[in-house]
Short mmCIF file of C-alpha atoms in Angstrom, two decimals:
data_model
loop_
_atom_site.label_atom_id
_atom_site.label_comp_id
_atom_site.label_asym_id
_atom_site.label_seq_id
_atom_site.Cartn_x
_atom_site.Cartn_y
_atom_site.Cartn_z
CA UNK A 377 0.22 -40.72 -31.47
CA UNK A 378 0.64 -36.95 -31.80
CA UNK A 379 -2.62 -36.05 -31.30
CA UNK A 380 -2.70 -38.28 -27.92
CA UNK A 381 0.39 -36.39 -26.95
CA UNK A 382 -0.93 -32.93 -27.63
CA UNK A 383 -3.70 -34.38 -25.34
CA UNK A 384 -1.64 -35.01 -22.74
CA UNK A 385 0.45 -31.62 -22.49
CA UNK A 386 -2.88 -29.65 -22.77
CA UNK A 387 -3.61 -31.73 -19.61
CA UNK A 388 -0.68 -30.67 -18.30
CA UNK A 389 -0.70 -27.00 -19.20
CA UNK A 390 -4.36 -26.73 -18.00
CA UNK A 391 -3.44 -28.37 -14.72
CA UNK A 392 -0.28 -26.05 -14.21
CA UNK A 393 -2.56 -22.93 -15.17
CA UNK A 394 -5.07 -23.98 -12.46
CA UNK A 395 -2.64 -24.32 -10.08
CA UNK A 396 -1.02 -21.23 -10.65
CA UNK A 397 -4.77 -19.66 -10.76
CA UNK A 398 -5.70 -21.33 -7.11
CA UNK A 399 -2.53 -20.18 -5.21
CA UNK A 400 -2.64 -16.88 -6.79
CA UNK A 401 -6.06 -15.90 -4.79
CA UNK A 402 -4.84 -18.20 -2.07
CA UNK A 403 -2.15 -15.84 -1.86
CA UNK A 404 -3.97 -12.89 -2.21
CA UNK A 405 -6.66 -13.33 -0.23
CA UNK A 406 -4.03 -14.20 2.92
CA UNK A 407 -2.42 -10.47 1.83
CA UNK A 408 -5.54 -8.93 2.03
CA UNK A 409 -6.64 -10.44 5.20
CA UNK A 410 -3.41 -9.06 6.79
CA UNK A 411 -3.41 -6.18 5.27
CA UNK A 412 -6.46 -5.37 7.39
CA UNK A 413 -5.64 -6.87 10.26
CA UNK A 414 -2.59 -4.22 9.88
CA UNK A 415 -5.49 -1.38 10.57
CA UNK A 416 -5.77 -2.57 14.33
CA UNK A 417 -1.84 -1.94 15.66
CA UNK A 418 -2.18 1.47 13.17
CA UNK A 419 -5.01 2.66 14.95
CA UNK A 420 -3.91 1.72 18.44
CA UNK A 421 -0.48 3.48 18.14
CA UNK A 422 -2.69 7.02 18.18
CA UNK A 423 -3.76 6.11 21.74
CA UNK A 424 -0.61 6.58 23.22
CA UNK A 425 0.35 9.92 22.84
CA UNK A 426 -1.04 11.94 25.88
CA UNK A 427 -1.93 15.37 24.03
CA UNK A 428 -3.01 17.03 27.32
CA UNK A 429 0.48 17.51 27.94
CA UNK A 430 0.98 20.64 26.55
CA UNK A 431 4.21 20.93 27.59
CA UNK A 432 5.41 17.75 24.79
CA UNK A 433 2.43 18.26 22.49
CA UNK A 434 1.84 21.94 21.91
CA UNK A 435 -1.54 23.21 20.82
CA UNK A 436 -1.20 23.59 16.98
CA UNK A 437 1.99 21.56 16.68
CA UNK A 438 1.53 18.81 19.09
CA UNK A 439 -0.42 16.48 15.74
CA UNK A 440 2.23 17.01 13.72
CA UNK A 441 5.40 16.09 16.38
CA UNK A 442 3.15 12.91 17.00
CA UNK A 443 3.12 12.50 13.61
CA UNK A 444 7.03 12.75 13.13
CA UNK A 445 7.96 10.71 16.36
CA UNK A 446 5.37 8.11 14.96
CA UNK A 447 6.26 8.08 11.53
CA UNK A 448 9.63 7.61 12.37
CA UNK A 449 9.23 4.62 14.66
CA UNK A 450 6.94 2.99 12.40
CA UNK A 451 10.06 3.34 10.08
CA UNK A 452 12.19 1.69 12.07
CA UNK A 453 10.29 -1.39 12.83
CA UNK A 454 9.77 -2.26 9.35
CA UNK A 455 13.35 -1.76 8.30
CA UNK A 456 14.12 -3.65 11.36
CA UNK A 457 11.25 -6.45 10.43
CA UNK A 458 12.19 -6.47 6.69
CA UNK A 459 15.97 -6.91 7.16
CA UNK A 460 16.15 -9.18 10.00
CA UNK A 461 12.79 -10.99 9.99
CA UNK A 462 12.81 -11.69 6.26
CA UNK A 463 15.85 -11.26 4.77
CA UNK A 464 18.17 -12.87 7.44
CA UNK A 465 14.97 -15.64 8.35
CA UNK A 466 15.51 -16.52 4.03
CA UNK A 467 19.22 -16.38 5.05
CA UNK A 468 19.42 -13.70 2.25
CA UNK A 469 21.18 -10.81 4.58
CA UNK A 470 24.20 -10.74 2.36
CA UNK A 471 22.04 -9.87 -0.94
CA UNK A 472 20.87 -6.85 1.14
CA UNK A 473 23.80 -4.40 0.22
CA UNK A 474 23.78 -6.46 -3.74
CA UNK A 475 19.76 -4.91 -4.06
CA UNK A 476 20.77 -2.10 -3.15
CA UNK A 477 23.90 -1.52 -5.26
CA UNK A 478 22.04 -2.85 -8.20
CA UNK A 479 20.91 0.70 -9.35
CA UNK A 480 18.61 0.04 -11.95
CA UNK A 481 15.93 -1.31 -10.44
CA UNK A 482 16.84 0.04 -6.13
CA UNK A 483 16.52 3.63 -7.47
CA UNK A 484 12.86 2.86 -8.48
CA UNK A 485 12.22 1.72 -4.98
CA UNK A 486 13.83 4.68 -4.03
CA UNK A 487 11.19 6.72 -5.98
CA UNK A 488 8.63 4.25 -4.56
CA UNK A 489 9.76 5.43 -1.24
CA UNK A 490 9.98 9.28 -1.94
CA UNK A 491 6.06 9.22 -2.82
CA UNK A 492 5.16 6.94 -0.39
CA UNK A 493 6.87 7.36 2.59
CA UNK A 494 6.57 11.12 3.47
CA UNK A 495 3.79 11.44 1.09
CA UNK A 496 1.22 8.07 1.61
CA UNK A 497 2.66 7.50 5.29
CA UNK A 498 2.31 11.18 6.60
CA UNK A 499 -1.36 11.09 4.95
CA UNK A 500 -2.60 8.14 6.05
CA UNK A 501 -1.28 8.66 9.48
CA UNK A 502 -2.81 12.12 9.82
CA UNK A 503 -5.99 10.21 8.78
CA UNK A 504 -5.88 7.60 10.85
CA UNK A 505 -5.15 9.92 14.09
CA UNK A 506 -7.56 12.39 13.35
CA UNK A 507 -10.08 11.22 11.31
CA UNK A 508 -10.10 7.44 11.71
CA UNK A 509 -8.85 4.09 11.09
CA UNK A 510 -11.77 3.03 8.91
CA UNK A 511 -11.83 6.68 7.09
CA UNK A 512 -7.99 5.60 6.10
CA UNK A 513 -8.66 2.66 5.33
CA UNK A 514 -11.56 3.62 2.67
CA UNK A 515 -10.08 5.63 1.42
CA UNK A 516 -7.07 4.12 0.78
CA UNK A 517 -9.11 2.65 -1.94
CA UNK A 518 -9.10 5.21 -4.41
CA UNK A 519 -5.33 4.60 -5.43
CA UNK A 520 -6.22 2.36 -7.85
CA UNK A 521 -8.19 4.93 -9.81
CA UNK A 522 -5.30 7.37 -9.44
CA UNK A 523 -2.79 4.21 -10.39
CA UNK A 524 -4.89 4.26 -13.99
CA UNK A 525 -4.76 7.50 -14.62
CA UNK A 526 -1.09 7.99 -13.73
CA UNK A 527 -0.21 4.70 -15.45
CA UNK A 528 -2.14 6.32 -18.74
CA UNK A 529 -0.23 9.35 -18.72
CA UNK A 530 3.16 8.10 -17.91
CA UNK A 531 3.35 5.11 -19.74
CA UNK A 532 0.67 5.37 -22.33
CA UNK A 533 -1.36 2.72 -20.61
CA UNK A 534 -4.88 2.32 -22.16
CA UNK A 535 -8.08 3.15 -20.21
CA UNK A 536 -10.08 0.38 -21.27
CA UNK A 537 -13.91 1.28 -21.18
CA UNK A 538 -13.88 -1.63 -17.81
CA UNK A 539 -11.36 0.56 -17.15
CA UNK A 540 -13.24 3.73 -16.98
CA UNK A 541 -16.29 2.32 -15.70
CA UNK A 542 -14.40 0.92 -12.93
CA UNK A 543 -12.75 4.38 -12.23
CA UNK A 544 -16.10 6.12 -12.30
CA UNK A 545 -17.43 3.31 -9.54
CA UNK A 546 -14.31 4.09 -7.57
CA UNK A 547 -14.64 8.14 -7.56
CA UNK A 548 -18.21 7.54 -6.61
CA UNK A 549 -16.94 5.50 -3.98
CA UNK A 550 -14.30 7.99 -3.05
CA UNK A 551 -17.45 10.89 -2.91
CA UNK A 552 -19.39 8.54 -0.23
CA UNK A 553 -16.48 7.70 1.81
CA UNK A 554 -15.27 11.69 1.96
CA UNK A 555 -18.97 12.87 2.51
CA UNK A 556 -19.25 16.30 1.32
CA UNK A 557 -22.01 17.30 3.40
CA UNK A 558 -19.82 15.99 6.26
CA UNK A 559 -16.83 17.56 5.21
CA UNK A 560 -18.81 21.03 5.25
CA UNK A 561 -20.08 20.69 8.20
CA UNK A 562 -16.41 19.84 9.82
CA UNK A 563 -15.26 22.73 7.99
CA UNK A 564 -17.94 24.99 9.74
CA UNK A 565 -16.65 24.01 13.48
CA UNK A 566 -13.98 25.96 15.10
CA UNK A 567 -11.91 23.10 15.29
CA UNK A 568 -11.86 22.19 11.66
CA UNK A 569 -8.59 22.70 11.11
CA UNK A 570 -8.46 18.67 12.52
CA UNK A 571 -10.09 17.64 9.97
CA UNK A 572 -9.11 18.80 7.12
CA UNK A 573 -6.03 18.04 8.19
CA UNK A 574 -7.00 14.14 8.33
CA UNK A 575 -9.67 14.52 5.05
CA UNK A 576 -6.22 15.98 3.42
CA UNK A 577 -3.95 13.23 4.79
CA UNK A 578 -6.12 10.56 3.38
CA UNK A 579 -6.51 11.94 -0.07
CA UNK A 580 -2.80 12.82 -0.35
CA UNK A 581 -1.90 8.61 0.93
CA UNK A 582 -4.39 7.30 -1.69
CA UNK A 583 -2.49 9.08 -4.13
CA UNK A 584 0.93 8.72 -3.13
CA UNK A 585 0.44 4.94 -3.38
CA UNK A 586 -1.09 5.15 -6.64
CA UNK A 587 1.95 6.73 -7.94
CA UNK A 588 4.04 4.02 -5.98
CA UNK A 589 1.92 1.20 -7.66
CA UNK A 590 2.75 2.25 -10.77
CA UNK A 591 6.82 2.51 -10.43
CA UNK A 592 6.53 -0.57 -8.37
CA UNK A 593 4.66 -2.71 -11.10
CA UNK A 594 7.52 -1.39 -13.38
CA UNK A 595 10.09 -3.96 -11.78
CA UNK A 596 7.78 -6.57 -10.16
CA UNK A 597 8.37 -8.95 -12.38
CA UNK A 598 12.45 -8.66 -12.03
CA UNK A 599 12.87 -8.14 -8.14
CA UNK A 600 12.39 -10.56 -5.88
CA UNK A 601 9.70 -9.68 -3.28
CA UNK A 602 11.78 -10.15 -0.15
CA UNK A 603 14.17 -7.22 -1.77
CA UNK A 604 11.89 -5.28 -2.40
CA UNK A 605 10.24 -5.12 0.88
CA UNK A 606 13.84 -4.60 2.41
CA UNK A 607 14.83 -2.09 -0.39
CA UNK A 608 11.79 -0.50 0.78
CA UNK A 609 12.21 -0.77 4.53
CA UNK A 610 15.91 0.54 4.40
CA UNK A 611 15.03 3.39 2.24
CA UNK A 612 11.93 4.10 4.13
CA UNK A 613 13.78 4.56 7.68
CA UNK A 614 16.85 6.70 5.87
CA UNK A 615 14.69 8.94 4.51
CA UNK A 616 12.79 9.48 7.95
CA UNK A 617 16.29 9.90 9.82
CA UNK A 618 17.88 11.57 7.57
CA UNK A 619 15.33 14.06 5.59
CA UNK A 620 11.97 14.23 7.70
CA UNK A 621 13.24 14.16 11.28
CA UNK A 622 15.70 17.28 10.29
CA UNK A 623 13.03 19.25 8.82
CA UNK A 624 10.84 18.60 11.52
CA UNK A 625 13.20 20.05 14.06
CA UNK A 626 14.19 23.04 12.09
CA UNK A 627 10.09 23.97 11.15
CA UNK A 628 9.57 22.84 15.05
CA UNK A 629 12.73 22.79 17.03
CA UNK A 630 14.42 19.78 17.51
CA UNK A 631 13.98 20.17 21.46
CA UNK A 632 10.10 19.48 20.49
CA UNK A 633 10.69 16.60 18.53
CA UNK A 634 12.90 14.93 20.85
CA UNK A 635 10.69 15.27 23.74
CA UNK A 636 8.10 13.84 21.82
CA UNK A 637 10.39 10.83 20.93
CA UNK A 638 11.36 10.39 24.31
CA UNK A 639 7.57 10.51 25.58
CA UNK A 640 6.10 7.72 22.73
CA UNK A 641 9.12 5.60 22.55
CA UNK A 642 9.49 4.92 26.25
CA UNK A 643 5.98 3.72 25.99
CA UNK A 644 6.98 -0.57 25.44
CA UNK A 645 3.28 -1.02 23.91
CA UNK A 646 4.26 1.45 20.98
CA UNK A 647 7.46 -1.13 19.98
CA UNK A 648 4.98 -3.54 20.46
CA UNK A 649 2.01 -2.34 18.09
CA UNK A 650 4.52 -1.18 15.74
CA UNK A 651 6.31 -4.67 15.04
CA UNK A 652 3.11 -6.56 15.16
CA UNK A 653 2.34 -3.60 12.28
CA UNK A 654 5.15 -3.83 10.46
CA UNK A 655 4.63 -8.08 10.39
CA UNK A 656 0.81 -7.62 9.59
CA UNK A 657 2.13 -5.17 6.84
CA UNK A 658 5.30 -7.07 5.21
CA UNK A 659 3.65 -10.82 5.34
CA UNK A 660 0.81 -9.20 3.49
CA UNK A 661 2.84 -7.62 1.02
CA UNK A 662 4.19 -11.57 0.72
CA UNK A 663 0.89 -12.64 -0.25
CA UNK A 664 0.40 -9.70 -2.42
CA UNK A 665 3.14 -9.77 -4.38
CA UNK A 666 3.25 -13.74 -4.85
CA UNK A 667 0.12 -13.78 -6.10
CA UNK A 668 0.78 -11.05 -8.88
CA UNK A 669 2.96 -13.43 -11.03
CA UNK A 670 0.26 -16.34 -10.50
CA UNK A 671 -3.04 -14.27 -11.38
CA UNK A 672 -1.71 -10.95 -12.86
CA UNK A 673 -0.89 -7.55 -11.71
CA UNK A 674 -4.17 -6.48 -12.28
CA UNK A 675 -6.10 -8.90 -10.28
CA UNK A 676 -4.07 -9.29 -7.55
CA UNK A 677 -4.62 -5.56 -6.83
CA UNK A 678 -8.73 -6.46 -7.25
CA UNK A 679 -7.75 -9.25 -4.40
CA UNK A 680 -5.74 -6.70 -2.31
CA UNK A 681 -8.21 -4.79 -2.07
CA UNK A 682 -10.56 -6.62 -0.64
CA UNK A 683 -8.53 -5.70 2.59
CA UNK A 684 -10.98 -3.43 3.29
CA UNK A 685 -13.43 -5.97 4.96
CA UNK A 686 -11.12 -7.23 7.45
CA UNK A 687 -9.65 -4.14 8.34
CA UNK A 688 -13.09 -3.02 9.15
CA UNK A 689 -14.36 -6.09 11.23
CA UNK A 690 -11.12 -6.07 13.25
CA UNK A 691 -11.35 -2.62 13.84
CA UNK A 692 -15.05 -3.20 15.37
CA UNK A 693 -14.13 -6.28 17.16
CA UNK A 694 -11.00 -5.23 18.88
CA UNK A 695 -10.69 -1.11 18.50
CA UNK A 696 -14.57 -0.70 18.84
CA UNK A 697 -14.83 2.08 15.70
CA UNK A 698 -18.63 1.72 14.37
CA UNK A 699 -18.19 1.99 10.94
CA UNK A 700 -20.34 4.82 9.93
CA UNK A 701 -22.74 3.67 7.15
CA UNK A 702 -21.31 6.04 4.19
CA UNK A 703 -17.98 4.89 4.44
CA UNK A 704 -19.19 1.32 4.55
CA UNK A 705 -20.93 2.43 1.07
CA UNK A 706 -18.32 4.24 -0.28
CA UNK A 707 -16.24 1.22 0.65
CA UNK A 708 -18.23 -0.87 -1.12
CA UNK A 709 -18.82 0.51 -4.31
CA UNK A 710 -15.00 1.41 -4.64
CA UNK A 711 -14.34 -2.17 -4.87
CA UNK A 712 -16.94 -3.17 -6.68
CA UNK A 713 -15.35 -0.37 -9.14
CA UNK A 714 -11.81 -2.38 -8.38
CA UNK A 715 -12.80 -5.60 -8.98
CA UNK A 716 -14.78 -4.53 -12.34
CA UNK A 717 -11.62 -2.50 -13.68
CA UNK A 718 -9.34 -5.27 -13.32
CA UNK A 719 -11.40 -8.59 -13.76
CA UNK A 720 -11.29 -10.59 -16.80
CA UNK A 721 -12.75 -14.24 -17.08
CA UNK A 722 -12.05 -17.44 -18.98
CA UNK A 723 -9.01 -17.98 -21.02
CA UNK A 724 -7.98 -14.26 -20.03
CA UNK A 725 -7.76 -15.37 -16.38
CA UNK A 726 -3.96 -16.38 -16.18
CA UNK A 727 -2.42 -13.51 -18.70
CA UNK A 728 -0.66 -9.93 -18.06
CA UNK A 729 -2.99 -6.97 -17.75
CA UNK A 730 -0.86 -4.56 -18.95
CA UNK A 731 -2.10 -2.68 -22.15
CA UNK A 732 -0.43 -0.35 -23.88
CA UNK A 733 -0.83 2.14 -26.57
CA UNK A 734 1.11 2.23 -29.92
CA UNK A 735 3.48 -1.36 -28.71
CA UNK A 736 6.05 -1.85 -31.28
CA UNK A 737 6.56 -5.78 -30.07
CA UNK A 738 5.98 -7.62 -27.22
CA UNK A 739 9.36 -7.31 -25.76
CA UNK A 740 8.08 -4.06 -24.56
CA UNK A 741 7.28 -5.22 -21.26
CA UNK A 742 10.50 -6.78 -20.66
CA UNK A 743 12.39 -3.90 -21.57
CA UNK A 744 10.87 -1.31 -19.20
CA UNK A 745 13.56 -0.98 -16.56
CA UNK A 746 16.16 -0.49 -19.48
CA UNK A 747 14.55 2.03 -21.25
CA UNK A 748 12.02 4.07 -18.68
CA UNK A 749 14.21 4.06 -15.75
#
């Protein structure tokens, strides 16, 4: 009788673990499909500026007040998608202000935001509007190489030797999709300034969302993922407002900036690209982060990035960028590298991926936000 009952809640567990397993890539895969399809609206927002106009777009500073003016507005759709779209469509609008207040875990989306936001979103908009959507988007790929290595030396995190053979696959990912022998050659032309600009901006966004992985994965598994998108939103558009836009107008004057407001944001198809952005962006994040408690942190990042496809076919099919044949290489091999670092098979499938050196007990993990943050 026991042994027939033991028989019946393995069924059960092995049917609940398959479940779980099956809607965790479900999940994922739908995140990384948006995800791409994100590329297309982030790409087409770079159109609209008219940098002939010398007059609003100055020769030397003209990237960089695009950059602010389209930073900015990109800022304020998602806090505008995040808070009403999600939080007040999951009738959740009063726990906005409760996230918030609740310090222990808002302040590391806080720190989220001060990497990513004028760090990652500065970079990978410089490389998107000088280098090019699918440049960004490759090499947006190398943060999880730079989330191992950061994770290793701020939280002891083991480099497992997948681990190191998947960061080696990545780097020689990141090598193709950066092209040296290009890169020299830019560097050689009188306007290279451009590009390293761009080469720069896509670097520094690969690692600011590395770093942002990390403090994110810290409370992932306490915050719910509508929060943290409109923790993230809020914080995001604050710090644009509030920090960003100032500096811009004292390094630039804040005549410049405003004219370059006023000339993208009387342009309706900018609101319009930057919601359908911000949507693409947030329900991916959705997919992303409800697959992590189904499949593992580690996985679902394997999944995620698998972005990369789409975001490259709808950038052909609608944007018309040929995808030049190193960065499709580059692109490849860096998640190959991914998906080796963080795959495990079998029983392993369904468990955490977290490793760490020297763990006392395995209350560690639950104890992070208490005693790291």
């Amino acid at each position: 009788m026991t042994n027939e009952k033991d028989l019946r809640l393995n069924r059960l567990i092995k049917k609940e673990r398959d479940s779980r397993v099956k809607w965790g890539f479900m999940w994922g895969i739908l995140g990384a499909i948006l995800w791409g399809m994100g590329y297309v609206p982030a790409v087409a927002v770079w159109k609209l500026p008219d940098f002939s106009m010398t007059s609003i777009f100055p020769e030397g500073n003209g990237l960089f007040l695009a950059l602010v003016a389209i930073a900015f507005g990109a800022g304020i759709a998602k806090a505008s998608v995040s808070v009403l779209f999600w939080a007040g469509g999951e009738g959740k609008l009063s726990d906005v202000p409760k996230a918030i207040k609740h310090w222990k875990i808002s302040k590391v989306m806080l720190l989220a935001t001060l990497v990513a936001s004028p760090v990652g979103v500065a970079g990978y908009q410089l490389a998107v509007g000088t280098v090019g959507g699918s440049f960004a988007a490759a090499a947006s790929l190398l943060f999880g190489a730079f989330a191992a290595l950061i994770a290793k030396a701020l939280y002891k995190e083991k480099i497992t030797r997948k681990a190191a053979i998947g960061i080696t696959l990545i780097i020689i990912g990141g090598i193709f999709v950066f092209n040296p022998f290009l890169l020299i050659a830019d560097l050689s032309k009188t306007n290279s300034l451009i590009a390293i600009i761009g080469y720069i901006g896509g670097f520094a966004a690969a690692l600011a969302w590395g770093l942002e992985s990390v403090f994110v994965s810290r409370v992932s598994d306490f915050y719910d993922y509508c929060m943290s998108m409109t923790c993230r939103g809020v914080f995001d558009v604050l710090l644009w407002g509030f920090v960003c836009v100032p500096i811009a107008m004292l390094a630039f004057g804040s005549n410049a900036v405003i004219s370059a407001m006023i000339h993208i944001y009387t342009q309706p198809a900018f609101w319009v690209w930057e919601i359908l952005y911000a949507l693409s962006i947030y329900s991916a994040y959705v997919g992303i982060y409800r697959s992590l408690p189904l499949i593992g942190a580690g996985r679902g990042s394997s999944v995620s990035a698998l972005y990369v496809i789409p975001g490259f076919l709808a950038l052909y099919i609608f944007m018309g960028d040929v995808i030049k044949w190193w960065i499709l290489a580059g692109a490849a091999i860096a998640v190959m590298g991914t998906v080796y670092m963080y795959w495990d098979s079998g029983s392993e499938l369904s468990e955490g991926t977290r490793a760490i050196d020297d763990t006392p007990s395995l209350s560690r993990k639950t104890t992070y936000v208490e005693e790291e943050f």
